[in-house]
Every structure is written in C-alpha cells, then in structure tokens.
Coordinates of C-alpha atoms in Angstrom, one line a residue:
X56 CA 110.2 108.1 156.9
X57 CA 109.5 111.7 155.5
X58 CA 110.7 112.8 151.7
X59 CA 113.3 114.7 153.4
X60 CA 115.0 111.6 155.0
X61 CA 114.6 109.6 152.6
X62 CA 116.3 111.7 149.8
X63 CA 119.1 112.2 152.2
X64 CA 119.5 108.4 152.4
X65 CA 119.4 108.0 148.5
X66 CA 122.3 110.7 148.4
X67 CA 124.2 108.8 151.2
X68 CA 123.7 105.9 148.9
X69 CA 125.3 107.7 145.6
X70 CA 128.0 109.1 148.1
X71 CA 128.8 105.2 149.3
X72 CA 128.8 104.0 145.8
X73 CA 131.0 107.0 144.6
X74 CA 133.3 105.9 147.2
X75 CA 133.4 102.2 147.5
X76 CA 134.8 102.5 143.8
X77 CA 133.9 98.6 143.1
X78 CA 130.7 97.3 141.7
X79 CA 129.6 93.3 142.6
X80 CA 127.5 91.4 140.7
X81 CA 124.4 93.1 140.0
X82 CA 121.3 92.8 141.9
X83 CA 118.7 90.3 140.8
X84 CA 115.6 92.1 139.3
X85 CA 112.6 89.7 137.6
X86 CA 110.5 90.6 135.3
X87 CA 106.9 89.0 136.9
X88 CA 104.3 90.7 133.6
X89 CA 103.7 90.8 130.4
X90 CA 103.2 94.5 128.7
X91 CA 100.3 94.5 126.8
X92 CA 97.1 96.6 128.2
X93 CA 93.5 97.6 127.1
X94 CA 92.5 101.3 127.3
X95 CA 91.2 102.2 130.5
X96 CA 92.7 99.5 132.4
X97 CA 95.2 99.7 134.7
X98 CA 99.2 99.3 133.6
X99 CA 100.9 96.6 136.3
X100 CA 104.5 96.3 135.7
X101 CA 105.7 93.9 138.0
X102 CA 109.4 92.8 139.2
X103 CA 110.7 91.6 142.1
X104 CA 113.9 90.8 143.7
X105 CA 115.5 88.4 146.6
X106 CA 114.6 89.3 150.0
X107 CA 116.5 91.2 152.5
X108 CA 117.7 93.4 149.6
X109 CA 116.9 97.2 149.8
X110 CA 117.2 99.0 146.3
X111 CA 116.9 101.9 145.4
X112 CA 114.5 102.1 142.1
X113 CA 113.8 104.4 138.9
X114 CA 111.4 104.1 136.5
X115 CA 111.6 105.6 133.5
X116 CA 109.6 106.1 130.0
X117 CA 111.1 106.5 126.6
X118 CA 114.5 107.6 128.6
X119 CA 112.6 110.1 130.5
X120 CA 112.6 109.3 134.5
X121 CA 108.8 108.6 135.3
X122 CA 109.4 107.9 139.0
X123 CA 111.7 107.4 141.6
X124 CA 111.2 104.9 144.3
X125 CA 113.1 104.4 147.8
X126 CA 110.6 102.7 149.8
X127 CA 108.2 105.5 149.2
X128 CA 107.9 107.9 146.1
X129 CA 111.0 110.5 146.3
X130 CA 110.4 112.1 142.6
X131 CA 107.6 111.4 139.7
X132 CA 106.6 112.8 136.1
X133 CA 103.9 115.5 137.5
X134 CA 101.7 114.3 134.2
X135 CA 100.9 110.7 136.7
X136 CA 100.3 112.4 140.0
X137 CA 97.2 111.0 141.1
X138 CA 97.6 107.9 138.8
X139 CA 100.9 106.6 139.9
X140 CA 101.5 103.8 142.7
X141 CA 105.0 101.9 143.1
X142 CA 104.9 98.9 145.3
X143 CA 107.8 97.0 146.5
X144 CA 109.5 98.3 143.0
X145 CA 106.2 97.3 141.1
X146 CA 104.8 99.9 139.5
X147 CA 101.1 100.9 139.1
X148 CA 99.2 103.4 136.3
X149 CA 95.4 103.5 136.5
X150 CA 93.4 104.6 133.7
X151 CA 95.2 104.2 130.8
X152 CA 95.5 105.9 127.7
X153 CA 96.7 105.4 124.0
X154 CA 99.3 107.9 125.5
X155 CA 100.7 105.4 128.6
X156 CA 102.2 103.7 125.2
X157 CA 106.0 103.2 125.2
X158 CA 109.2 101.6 126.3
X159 CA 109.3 101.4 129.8
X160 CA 112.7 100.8 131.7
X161 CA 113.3 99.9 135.7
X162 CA 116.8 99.8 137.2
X163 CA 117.3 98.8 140.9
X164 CA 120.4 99.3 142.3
X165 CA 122.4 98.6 145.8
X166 CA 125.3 100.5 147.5
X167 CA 128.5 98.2 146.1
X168 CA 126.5 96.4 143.3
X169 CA 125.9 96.9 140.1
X170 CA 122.7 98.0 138.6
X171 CA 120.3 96.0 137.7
X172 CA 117.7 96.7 134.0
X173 CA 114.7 95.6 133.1
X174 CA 112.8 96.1 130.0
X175 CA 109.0 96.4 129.6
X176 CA 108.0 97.8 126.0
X177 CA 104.0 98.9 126.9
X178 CA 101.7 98.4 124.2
X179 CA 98.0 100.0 124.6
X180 CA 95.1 98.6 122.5
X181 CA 91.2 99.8 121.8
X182 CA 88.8 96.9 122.6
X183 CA 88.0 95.9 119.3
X184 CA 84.0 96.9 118.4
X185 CA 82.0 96.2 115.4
X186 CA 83.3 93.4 114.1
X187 CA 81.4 92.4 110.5
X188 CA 81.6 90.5 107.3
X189 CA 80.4 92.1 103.8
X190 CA 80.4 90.2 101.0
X191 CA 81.0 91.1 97.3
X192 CA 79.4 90.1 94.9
X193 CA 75.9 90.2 97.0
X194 CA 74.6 87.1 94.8
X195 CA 77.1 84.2 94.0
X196 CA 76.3 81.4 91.5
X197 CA 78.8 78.3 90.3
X198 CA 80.9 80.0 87.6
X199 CA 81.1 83.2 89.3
X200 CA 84.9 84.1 89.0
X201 CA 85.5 85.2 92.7
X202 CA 84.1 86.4 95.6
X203 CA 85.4 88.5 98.4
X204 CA 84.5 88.3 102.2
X205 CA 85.7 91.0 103.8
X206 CA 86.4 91.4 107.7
X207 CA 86.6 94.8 109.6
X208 CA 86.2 96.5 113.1
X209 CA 85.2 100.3 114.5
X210 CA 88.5 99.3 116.5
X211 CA 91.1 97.6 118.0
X212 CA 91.7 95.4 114.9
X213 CA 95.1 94.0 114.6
X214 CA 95.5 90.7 113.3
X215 CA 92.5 88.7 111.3
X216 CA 92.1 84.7 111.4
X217 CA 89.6 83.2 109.0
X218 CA 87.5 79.9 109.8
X219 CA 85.2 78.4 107.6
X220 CA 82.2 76.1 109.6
X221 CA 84.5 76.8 112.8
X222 CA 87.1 74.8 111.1
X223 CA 90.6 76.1 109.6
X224 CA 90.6 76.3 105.8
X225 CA 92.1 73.9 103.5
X226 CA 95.1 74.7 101.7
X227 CA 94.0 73.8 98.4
X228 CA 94.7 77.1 96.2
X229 CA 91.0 78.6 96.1
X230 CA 91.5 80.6 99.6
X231 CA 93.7 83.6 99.6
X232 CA 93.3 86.4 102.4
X233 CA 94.3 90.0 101.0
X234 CA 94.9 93.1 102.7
X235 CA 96.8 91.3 105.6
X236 CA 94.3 88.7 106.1
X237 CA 91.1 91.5 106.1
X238 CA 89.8 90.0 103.3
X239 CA 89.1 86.1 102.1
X240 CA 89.1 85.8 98.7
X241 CA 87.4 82.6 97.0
X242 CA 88.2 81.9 93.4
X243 CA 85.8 79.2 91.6
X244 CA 83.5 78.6 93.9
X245 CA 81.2 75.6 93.7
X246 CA 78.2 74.5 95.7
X247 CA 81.1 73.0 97.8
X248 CA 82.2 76.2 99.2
X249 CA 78.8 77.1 100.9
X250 CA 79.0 77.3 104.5
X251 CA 79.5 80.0 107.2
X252 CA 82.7 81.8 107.0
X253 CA 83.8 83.0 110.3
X254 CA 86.3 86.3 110.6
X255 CA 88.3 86.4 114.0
X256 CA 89.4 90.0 114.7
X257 CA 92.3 90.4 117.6
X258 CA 94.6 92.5 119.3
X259 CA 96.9 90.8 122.2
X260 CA 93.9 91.5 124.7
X261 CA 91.1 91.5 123.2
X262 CA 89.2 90.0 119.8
X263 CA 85.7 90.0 118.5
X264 CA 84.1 87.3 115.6
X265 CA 81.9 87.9 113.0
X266 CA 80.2 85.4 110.8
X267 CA 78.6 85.5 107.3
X268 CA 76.7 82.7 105.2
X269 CA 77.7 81.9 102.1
X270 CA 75.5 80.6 99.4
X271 CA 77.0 79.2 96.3
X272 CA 73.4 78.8 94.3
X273 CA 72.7 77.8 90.4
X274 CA 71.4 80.6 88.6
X275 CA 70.9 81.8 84.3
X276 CA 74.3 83.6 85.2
X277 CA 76.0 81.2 87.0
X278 CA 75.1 78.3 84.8
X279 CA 77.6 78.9 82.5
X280 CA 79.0 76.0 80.5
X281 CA 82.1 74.5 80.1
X282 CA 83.5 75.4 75.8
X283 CA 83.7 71.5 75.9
X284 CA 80.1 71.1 77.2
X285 CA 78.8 73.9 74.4
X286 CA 80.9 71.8 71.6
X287 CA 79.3 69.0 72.3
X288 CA 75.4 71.0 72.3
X289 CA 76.5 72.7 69.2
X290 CA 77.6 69.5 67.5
X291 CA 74.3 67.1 69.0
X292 CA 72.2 69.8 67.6
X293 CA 73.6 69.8 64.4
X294 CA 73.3 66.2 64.3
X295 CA 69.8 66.3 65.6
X296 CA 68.9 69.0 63.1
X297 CA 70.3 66.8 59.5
X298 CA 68.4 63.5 61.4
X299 CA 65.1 65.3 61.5
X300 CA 66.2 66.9 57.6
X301 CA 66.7 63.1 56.6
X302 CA 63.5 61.5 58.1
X303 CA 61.4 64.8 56.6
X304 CA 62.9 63.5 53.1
X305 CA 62.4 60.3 53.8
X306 CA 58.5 60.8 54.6
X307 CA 58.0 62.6 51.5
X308 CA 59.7 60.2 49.2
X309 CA 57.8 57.7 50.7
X310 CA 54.6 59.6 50.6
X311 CA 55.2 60.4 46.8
X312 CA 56.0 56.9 46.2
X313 CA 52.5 55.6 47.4
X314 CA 50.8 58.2 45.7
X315 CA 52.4 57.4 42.5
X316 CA 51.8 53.8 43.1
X317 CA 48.1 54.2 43.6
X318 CA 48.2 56.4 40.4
X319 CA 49.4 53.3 38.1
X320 CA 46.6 50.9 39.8
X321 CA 43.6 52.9 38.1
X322 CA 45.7 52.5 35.0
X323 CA 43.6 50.7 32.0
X324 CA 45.8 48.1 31.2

C-alpha cells in the first residue's frame, strides 16, 4: 500500500467516525516497556493490542505529533527521519540522545470506538563513569571529631547507597549521609569503625561502585584523653609527688637522727 492510499484510508476512517456519531468502548492498548534508556541506546516503546484489530496510531512527544502510523509511516517529526521505526504500533528511536528526553504519548484508535492513551514519560541517562571515594581528614585517629567520605562520578550519578564491608550500616547515630547521600559522614570514630566503606553510584540503568579503606589508628593527636581520665593523672601525680616529698623527709630525719646518735656515743661520760 502506497502513502497515497493509505492516507486516503485514514481520511475515510475520520469521515466514518465523523459520521457514525457513537463511540464504543475504547480499544485495548498495553503498555509492554518500561521508559528509562542509556545514551546511545536505542528507545523501544512497546504496546500492543488484541488481534484482528486494525488501528490507526499517533505518536507524539511533549504534545507535539512525532509520528503517524497506519500500517506503514503516513507522517513523522522530520528531526527522526532516518532514526524512526514503528512496528505493529511499537515504536523504535536508535541512537539516543539527552534530547530523546520527554513525555511520550500513543493513541490508537478504531472507526466506532473510542480512543485509546498510553503514557510513556522517557527518561535518558549518561552511563555513570568515574566513580571515587575521597576522604577528609587524610589521617584519622580515635578522638578525631568526624570524618567525611565522600562519593562522586564524571556522570550519570543519580542516587548514592553506602555499604560498609559489603554490608548495610547500622543505625546507631554515628552514620549520617549529606548532600543527598554523596557524602558519609562518621562522628567519633573508634578502631571499630575501620573497614572498607563502599559508595554505590546509580541511575535507573546503570551504576558504578567505588571503595575506600578506612583506618581508624592511635596517634599523639588522636590520643586524647577523656577530662575524667586527666583528673585522675592530675590527682595520682599530685599524690605521687607529696609521697615521694614525705619519704625525702623521712630519709633525712632519719639520717640526722643516726648521725646525732653516733655524735652522743664519743661523748666522755
């Protein structure tokens, strides 16, 4: 069938449903794929609809029609030509780009029914690249106040996850992510927090980990005492200090004691 004959038959359609002047129910159009796509790959959005029925479909994005379809290809958006396919009302985009974003419709309809609307709201992602973990402070000891592992991408970041020795964090008040889960902060940290900290960075089709070591070391910095620990160093040395002060006495009363004792022996009595 040529595009001649086959735009006369979609006319003779409108003409028939102009003229029937009743609609029944609508025709039954599935929606058979999910809308989310990776750059570069090819956009499949796929219905169907019972055998034996013949509609006549229109695809359009944002509002705009993209393509027309009646059997074969009667009208499309001249910015596709050459990467536009519709098959059996499916249609096809190859090579996508950021562009190929936004909210696709499809309606099929059938002289005497009522049209039928499906919904697909395309989403294009980057591939997410370069995924890393820095970490701030560089050295970390057991008193240090914080520190911060942060997770980030060249692209295609969406949402971050955080595992710690491929196992979820504990909920126990030391964990909090930041800048919508980018960034795992750790307040305290002890010896008990060393481990490798793993960043999971994801878009709907695509996700990249990253993975950092921590070390939570002693150091002179990070040996910082407790104010009861230093209490009781201040107090034990003050003690120690008036002990040794009281034996030094001691000694040299007892020292002037013998002396004075050996005195009084050469005595002439």
């Amino acid at each position: 069938m040529d595009g001649g004959a086959t735009l006369l038959r979609a006319l003779l359609r409108a003409l028939l449903l102009a003229h029937t002047g009743w609609e029944a129910a609508a025709i039954t159009l599935t929606k058979n794929s999910s809308s989310d796509f990776l750059v570069g790959r090819d956009i499949i959005l796929s219905v169907s609809y019972p055998a034996g029925q013949d509609p006549f479909i229109t695809w359009k994005i944002n509002g705009a029609v993209l393509v027309i379809w009646d059997k074969v290809i009667i009208r499309q958006d001249g910015k596709y030509v050459g990467r536009l396919n519709v098959t059996n009302g499916s249609l096809l985009i190859s090579n996508s780009t950021r562009n190929d974003s936004g909210d696709y419709t499809v309606s099929a309809s059938v002289p005497g029914e009522a049209d039928s609307l499906v919904a697909f709201p395309v989403n294009i992602y980057d591939p997410v690249t370069n995924a890393s973990v820095l970490q701030s402070p560089d050295a970390v000891g057991e008193g240090t106040p914080a520190v911060n592992l942060t997770c980030s991408a060249s692209s295609g970041a969406v949402t971050y996850t955080w595992t710690r020795d491929e196992q979820s964090l504990p909920a126990n008040g030391s964990y909090v992510t930041l800048d919508g889960g980018k960034t795992l902060q750790i307040s305290q940290p002890n010896r008990s927090y060393s481990g490798s900290y793993s960043c999971n960075v994801s878009n709907p089709v695509d996700w990249k980990s990253a993975t950092r070591m921590l070390n939570v070391s002693y150091s002179d910095a990070a040996q910082s005492l407790s104010g009861g620990a230093i209490a009781g160093i201040v107090i034990g040395s003050v003690f120690g200090a008036i002990l040794l002060i009281t034996l030094i006495v001691l000694v040299i009363f007892c020292i002037r004691k013998r002396r004075k004792g050996i005195r009084n022996d050469f005595v002439p009595r």
